[in-house]
Coordinates of C-alpha atoms in Angstrom, one line a residue:
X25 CA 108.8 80.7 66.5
X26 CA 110.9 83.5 65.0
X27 CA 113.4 84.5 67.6
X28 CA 113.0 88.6 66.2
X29 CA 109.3 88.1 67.4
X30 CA 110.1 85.7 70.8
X31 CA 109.9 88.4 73.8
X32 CA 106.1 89.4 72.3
X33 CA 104.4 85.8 72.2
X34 CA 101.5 85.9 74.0
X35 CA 101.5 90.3 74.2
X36 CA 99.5 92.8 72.9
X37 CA 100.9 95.7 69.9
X38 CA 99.5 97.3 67.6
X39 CA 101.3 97.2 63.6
X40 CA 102.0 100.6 61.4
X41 CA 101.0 101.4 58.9
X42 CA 97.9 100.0 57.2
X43 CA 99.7 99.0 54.1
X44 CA 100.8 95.9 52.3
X45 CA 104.3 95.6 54.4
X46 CA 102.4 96.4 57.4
X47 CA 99.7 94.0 56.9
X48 CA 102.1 91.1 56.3
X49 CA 104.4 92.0 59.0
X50 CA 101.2 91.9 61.2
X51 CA 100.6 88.7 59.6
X52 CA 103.8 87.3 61.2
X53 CA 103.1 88.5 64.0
X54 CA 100.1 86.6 64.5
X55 CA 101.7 83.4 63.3
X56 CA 104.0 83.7 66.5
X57 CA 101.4 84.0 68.7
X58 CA 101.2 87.8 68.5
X59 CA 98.3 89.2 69.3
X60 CA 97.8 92.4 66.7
X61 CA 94.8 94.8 68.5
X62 CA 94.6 97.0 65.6
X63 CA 96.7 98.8 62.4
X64 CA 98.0 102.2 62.7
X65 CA 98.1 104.6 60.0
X66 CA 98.4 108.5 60.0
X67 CA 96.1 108.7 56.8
X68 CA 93.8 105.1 56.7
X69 CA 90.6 104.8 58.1
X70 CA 88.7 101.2 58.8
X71 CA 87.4 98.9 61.0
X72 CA 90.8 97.6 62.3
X73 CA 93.0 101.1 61.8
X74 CA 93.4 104.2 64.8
X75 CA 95.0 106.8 64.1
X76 CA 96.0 108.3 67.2
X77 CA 97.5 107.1 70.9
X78 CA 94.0 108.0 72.1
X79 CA 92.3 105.0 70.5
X80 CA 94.7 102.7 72.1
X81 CA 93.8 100.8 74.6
X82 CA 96.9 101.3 77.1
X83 CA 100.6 102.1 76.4
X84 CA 100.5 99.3 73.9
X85 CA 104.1 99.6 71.3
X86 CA 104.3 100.3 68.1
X87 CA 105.8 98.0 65.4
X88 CA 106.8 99.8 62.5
X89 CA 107.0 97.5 58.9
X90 CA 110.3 98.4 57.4
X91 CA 110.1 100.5 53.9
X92 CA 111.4 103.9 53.0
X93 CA 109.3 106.5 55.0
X94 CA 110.1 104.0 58.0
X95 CA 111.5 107.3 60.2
X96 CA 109.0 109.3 58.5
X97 CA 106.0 107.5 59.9
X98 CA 107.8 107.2 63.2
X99 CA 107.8 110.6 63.7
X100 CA 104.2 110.7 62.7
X101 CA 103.5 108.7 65.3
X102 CA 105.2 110.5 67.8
X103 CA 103.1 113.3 66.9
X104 CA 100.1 111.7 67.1
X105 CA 100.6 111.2 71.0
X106 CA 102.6 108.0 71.2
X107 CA 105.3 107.9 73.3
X108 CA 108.8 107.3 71.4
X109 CA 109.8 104.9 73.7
X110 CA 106.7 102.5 73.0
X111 CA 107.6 102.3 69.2
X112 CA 110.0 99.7 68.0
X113 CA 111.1 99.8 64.0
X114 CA 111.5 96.2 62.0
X115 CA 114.6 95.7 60.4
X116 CA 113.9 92.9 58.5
X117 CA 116.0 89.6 59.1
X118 CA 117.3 91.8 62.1
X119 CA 115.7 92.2 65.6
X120 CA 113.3 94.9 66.1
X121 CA 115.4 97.6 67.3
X122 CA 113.4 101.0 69.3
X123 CA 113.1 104.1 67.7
X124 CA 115.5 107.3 68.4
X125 CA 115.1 111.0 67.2
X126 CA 118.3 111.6 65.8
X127 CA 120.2 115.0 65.9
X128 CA 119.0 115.8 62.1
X129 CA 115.4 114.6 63.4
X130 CA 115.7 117.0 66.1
X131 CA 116.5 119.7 64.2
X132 CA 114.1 119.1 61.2
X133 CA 111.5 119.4 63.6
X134 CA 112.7 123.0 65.1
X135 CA 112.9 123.9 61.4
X136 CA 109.2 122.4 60.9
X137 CA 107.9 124.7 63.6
X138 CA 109.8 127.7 62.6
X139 CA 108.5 127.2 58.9
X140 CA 104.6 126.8 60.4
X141 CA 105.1 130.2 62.1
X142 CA 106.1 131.6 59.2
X143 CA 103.3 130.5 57.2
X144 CA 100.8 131.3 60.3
X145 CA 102.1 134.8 60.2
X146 CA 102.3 135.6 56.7
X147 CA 98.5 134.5 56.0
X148 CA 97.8 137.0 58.8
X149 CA 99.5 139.3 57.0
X150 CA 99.0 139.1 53.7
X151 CA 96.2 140.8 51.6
X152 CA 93.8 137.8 50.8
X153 CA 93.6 138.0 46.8
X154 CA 91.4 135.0 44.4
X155 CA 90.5 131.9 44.4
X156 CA 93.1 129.0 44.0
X157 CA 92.4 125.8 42.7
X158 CA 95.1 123.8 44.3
X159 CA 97.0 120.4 43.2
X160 CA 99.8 118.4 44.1
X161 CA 101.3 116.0 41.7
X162 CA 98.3 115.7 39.7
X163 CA 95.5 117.6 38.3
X164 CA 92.1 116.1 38.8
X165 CA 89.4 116.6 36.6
X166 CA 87.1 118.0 39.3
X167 CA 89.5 120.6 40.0
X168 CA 90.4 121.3 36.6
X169 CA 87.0 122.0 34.9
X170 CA 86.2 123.6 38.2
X171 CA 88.9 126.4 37.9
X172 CA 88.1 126.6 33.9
X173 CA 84.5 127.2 34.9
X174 CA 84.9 130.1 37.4
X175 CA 88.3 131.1 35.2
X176 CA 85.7 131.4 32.4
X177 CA 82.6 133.7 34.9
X178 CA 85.5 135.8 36.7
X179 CA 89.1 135.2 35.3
X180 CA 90.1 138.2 37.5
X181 CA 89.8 136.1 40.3
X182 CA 91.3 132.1 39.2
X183 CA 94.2 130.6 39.8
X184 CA 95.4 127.8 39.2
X185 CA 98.5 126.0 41.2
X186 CA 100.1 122.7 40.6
X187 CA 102.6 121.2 43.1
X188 CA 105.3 118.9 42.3
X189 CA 103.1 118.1 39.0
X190 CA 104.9 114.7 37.7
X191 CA 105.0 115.3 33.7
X192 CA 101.0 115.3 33.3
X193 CA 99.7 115.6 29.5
X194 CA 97.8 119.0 29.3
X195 CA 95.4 120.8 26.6
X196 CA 97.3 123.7 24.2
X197 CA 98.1 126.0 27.2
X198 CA 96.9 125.1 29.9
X199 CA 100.2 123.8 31.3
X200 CA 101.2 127.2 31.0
X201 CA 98.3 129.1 32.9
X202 CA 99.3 126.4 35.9
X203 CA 101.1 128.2 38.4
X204 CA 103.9 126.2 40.2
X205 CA 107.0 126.4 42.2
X206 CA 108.2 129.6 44.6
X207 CA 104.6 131.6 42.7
X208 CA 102.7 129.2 43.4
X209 CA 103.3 129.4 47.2
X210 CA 103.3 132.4 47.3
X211 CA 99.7 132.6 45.4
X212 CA 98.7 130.2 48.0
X213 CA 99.7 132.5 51.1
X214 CA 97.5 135.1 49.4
X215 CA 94.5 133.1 48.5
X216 CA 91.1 134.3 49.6
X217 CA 89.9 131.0 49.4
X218 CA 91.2 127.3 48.5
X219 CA 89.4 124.7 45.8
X220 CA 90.9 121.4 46.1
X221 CA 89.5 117.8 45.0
X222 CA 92.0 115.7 47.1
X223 CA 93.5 115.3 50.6
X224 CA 97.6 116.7 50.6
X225 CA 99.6 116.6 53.9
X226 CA 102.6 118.6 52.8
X227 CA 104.0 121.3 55.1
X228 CA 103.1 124.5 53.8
X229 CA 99.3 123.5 52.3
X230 CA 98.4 121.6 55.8
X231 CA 99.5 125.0 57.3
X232 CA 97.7 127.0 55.1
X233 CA 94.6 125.1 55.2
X234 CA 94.1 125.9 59.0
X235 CA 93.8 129.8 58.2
X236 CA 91.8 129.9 54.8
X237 CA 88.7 129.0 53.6
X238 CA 88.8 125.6 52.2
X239 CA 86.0 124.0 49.3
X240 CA 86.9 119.7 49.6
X241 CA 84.8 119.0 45.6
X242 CA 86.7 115.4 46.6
X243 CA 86.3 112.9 44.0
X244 CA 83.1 110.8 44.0
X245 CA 80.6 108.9 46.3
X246 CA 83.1 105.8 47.7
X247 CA 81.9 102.2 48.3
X248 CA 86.0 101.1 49.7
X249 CA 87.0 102.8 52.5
X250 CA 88.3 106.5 52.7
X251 CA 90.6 107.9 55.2
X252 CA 89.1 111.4 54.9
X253 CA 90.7 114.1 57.5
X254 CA 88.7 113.6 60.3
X255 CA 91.5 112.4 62.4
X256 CA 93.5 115.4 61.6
X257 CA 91.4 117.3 64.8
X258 CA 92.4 120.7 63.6
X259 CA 91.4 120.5 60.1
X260 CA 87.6 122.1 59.6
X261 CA 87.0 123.0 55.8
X262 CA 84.4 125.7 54.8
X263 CA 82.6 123.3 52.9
X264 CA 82.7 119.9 51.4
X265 CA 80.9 119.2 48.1
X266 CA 79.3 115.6 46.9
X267 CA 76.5 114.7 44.7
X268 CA 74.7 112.7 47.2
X269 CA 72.7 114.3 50.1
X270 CA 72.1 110.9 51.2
X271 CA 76.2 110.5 51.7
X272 CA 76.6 114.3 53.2
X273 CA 74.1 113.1 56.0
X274 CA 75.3 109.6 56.5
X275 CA 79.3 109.1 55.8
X276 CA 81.6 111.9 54.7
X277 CA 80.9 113.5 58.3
X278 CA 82.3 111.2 59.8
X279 CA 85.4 111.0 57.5
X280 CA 85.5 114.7 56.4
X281 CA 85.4 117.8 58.5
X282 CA 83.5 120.5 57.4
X283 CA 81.1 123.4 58.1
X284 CA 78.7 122.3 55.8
X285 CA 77.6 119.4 53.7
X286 CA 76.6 121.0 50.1
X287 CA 75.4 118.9 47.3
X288 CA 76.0 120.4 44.4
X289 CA 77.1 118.1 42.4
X290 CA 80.9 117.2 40.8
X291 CA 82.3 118.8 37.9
X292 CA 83.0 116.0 36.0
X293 CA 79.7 114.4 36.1
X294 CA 78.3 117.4 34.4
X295 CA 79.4 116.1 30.6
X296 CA 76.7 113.1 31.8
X297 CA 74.1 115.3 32.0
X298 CA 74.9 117.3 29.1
X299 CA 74.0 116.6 24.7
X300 CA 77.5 116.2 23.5
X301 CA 77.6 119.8 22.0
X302 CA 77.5 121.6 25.6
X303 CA 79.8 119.0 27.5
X304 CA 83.1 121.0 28.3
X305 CA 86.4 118.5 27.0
X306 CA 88.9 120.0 28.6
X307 CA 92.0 117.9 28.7
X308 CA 89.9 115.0 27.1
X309 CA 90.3 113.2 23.9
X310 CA 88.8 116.2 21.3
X311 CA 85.0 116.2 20.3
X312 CA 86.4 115.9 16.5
X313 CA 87.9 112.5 17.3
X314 CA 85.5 111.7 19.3
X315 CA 83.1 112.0 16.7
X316 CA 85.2 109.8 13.8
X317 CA 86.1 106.9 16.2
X318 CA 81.9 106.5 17.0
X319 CA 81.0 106.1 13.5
X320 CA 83.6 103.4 13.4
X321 CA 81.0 101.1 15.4
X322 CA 78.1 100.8 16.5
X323 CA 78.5 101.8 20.3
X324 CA 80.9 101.5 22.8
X325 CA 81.8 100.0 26.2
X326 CA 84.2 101.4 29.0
X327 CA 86.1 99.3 31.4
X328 CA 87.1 101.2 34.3
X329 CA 88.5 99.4 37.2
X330 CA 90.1 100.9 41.1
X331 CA 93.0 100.6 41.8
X332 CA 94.4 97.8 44.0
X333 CA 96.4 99.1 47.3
X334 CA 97.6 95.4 47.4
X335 CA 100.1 96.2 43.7
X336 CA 98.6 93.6 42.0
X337 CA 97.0 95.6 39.0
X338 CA 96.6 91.9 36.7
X339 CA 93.3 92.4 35.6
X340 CA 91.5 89.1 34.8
X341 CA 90.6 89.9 30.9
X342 CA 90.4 87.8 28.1
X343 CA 91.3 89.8 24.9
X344 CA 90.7 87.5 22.1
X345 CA 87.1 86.9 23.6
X346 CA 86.5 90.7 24.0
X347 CA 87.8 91.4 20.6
X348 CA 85.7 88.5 19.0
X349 CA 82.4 89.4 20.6
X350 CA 82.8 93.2 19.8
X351 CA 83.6 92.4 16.1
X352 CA 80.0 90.3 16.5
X353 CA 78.4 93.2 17.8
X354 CA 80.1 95.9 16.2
X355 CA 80.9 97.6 19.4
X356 CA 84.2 98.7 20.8
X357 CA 85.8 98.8 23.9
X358 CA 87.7 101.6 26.1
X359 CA 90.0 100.6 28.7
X360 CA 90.3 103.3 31.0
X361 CA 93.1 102.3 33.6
X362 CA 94.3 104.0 37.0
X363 CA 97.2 106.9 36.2
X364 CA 99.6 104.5 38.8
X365 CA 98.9 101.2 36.5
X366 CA 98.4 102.3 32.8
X367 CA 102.7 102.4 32.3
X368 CA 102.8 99.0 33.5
X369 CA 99.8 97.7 31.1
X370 CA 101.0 100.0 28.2
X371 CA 104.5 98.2 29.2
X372 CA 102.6 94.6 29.4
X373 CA 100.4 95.1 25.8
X374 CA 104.0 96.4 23.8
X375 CA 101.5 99.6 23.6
X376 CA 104.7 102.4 21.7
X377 CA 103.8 105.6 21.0
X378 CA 102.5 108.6 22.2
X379 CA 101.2 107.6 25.9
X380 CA 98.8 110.6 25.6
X381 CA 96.7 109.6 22.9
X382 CA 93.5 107.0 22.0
X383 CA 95.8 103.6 21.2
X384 CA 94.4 100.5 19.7
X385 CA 95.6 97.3 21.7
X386 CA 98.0 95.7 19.3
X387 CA 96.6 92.7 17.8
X388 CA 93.3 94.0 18.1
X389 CA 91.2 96.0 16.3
X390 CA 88.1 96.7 18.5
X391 CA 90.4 97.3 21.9
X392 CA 91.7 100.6 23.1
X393 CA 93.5 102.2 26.2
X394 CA 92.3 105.9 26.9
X395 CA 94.8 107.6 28.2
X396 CA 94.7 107.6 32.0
X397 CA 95.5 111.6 33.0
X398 CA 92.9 112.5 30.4
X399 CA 89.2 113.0 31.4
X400 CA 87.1 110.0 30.1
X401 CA 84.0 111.8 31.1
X402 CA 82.4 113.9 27.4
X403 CA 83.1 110.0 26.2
X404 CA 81.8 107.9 28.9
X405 CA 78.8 109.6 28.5
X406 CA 77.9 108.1 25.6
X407 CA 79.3 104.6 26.6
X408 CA 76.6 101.5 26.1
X409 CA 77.5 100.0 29.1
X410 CA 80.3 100.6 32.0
X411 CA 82.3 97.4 33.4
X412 CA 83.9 98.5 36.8
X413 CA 84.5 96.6 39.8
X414 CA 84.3 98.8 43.4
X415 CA 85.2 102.5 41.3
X416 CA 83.2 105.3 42.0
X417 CA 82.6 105.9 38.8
X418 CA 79.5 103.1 38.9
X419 CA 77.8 105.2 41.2
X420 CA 78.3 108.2 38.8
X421 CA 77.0 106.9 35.9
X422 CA 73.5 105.5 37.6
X423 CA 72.3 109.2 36.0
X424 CA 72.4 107.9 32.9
X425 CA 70.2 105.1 33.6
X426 CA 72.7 102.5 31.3
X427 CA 73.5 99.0 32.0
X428 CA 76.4 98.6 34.6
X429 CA 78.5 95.6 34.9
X430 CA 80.6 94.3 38.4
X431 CA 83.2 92.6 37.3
X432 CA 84.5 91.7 40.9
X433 CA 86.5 88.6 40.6
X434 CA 89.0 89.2 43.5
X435 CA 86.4 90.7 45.8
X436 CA 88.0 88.8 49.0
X437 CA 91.6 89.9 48.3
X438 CA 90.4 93.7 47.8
X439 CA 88.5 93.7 51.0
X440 CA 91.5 91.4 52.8
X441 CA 93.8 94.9 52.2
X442 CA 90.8 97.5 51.8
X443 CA 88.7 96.8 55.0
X444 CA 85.2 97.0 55.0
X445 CA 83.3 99.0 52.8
X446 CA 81.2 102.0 53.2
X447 CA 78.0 100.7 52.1
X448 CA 76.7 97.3 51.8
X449 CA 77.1 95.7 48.4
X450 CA 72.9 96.5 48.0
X451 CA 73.5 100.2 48.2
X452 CA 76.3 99.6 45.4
X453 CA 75.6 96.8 43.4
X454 CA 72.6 97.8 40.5
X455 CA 73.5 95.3 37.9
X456 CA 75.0 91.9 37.1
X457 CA 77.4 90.8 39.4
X458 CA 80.2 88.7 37.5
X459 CA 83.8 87.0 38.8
X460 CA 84.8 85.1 36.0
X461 CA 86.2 86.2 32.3
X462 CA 83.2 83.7 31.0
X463 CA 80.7 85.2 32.7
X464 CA 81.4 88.9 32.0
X465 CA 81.4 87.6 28.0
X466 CA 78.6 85.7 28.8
X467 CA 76.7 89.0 30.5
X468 CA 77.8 91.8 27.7
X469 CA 76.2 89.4 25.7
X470 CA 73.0 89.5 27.2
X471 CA 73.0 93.5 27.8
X472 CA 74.1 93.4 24.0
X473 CA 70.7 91.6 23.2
X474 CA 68.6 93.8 25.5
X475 CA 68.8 91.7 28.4
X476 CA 68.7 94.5 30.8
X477 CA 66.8 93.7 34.1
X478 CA 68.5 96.0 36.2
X479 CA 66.4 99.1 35.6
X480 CA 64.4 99.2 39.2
X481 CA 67.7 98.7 41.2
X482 CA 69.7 102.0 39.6
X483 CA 66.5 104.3 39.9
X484 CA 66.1 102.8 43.2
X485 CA 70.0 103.6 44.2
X486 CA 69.5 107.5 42.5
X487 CA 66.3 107.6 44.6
X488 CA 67.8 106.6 48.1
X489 CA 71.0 108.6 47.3
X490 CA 69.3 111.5 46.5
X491 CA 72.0 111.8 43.9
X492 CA 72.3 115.4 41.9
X493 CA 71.0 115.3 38.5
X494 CA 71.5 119.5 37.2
X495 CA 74.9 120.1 36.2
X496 CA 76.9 121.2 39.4
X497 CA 79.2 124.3 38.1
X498 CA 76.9 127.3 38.5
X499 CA 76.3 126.3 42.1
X500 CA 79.5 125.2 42.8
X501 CA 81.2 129.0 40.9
X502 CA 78.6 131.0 42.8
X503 CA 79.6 129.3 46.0
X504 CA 83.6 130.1 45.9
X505 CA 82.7 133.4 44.9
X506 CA 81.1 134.2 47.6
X507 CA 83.1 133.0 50.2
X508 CA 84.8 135.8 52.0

């Protein structure tokens, strides 16, 4: 028995937070006879993660998995109702050791508070003015064609603010109409009403939030496990957009807060719906090359996988066999990687270049990586066939009534960091489900050949769903501009 973990043998605590460290720490824990009720995380959600001291059963402590925000997520906690004194801090090889608010703690905190008035008073204040389209660190596509939309129908009344925006590739000038630092918040004080496509727990915005109206467009219809905002209890958005009625009713209130449930539809699903002349591509790879690299094959297929919480991003792919059976077919095939994992496979591949461009795979001629901050959407709409895994993005394309493929082969491992998911594999799963690089050959080949048996189960999943078919930007422009 580890001596750092002795005096609990046999005890009850609960583990923060609900990532990798914490999950191995908690892992340990249980090896020395530890019992580990539950995770704790101030953003997670799942079957074994609270989020506040008033889901714990007693005055249970707090482990905390040592990592950089350690003191950070201790404070978190402290503010989520436990008591200081129940939370101890891991140290690695060292004992655990409790947790004290230091002096500079105690005055970020009166700082903190001062700042939150501040903001509280000045969006009392202030005139209300447009509608912002909000990001931090990154510009979603949802967002972005959102803003370019109702930019486009009142441009009198856009803006658009990115925070902290880390070096994201952008279209001619739109980098330029993006409003950031000291404007920016100030923009934001004055907003009349706030578009975002993400959840964001700075300071200011979470202030903010609480006294403006508030649009959540999100991101798409989840199968893994969201954390949403519902255990932030004084967060209540105006409204909260999906494409699925079926999910507005049945999941994201109980992960979202919102007045109302609208399902209009997301932005970027529109270029599914649309002949490639009408699609809007916006920070994509242009319609002219578009058009030059289709006549170069006879179709193509997108791989677009999640990303793993766990850091292992080592997709199970065998090139050569890709490259051999799209040079039989005459196809081609996209890879279409997560923004946190296309540096390390561009690194991984000996991809040089311009990171912001279509790039063939070298060695191959039939193998390229799309450029991960671009919007794959005006292309994936004319994809053959889409190979994801447990993305949203399979659930998105069901409109276009095209082969999908699951290429799952780690499916224990994602669910061993992940949780449960939101819906059973039946409400998810509408075409072959693969685990091994033959078998995904094996299955292209068949979908290649017309193999496609499938058909039932995706109208079947569009029926139950309920899942918006009309393009979504009207409703969605008409909405924000009429929200006082």
């Amino acid at each position: 028995m580890s001596e750092r973990f002795s005096q609990f043998s046999g005890k009850s605590v609960y583990v923060a937070p609900a990532n990798p460290a914490g999950r191995a720490l908690a892992q340990h824990l249980r090896e020395d006879n530890v019992k580990v009720v539950a995770m704790v995380d101030n953003l997670k959600q799942g079957r074994d993660i609270i989020n506040h001291a008033e889901q714990a059963n007693g005055d249970i402590q707090v482990i905390v998995a040592e990592g950089p925000f350690q003191a950070e997520i201790c404070r978190g906690l402290v503010k989520k109702g436990f008591r200081k004194e129940a939370i101890l801090c891991h140290r690695g090889n060292q004992k655990l050791t409790p947790f004290r608010l230091s002096l500079a703690d105690l005055i970020k905190d009166m700082a903190e508070q001062a700042l939150r008035f501040s903001i509280r008073t000045l969006c009392r204040i202030l005139p209300a003015k447009k509608a912002v389209f909000y990001a931090e660190e990154f510009v979603d596509t949802n967002l972005l064609l959102a803003w370019h939309y109702y930019a486009g129908m009142h441009p009198d009344d856009a803006e658009l603010l990115g925070i902290n925006l880390k070096g994201q590739a952008m279209d001619g000038d739109l980098a330029v109409r993006i409003q950031s630092g000291w404007r920016a918040y100030w923009v934001l004080l004055r907003a009349r009403v706030i578009v975002i496509d993400h959840e964001y727990t700075s300071l200011l915005f979470s202030e903010v939030r609480l006294h403006k109206p508030v649009v959540q467009l999100w991101h798409g219809l989840p199968y893994k496990s969201l954390a949403g905002n519902a255990h932030f209890p004084n967060i209540c958005d105006t409204a909260f957009v999906s494409s699925s009625r079926w999910f507005n009713e049945h999941r994201f209130p109980h992960i979202f807060r919102a007045e109302e449930y609208l399902d209009y539809g997301y932005p970027r699903c529109d270029a599914l719906l649309q002949p490639k002349h009408q699609r809007n591509w916006l920070n994509s790879i242009s319609e002219e090359v578009f058009d030059s690299f289709t006549k170069n094959s006879q179709g193509i297929w997108v791989y677009m996988p999640t990303y793993r919480d766990s850091g292992d991003n080592s997709y199970l792919l065998n090139f050569d066999a890709l490259e051999s059976l799209c040079q039989q077919y005459d196809k081609t095939l996209i890879f279409k990687f997560h923004p946190f994992i296309s540096r390390k496979f561009r690194d991984a591949m000996g991809l040089k270049g311009d990171a912001d461009t279509l790039q063939a795979i070298p060695g191959y001629t039939r193998l390229f990586l799309f450029p991960s901050a671009r919007n794959i959407y005006p292309w994936l709409a004319d994809a053959e066939v889409l190979i994801t895994d447990y993305s949203s993005v399979a659930l998105d394309f069901l409109v276009l009534d095209k082969p999908i493929v699951y290429y799952q082969y780690d499916k224990e491992a994602y669910r061993h960091v992940r949780g449960e998911p939101m819906i059973k594999d039946s409400d998810f799963i509408a075409g072959p489900l693969v685990t091994t690089e033959t078998a995904l050959i094996a299955t292209l080949r068949e979908l290649t050949e017309g193999k496609d048996a499938f058909k039932y189960e995706r109208d079947a999943l569009i029926e139950k769903f309920a899942i918006r078919r009309q393009p979504s930007l009207p409703d969605i422009t008409a909405y924000i501009r009429a929200v006082a």
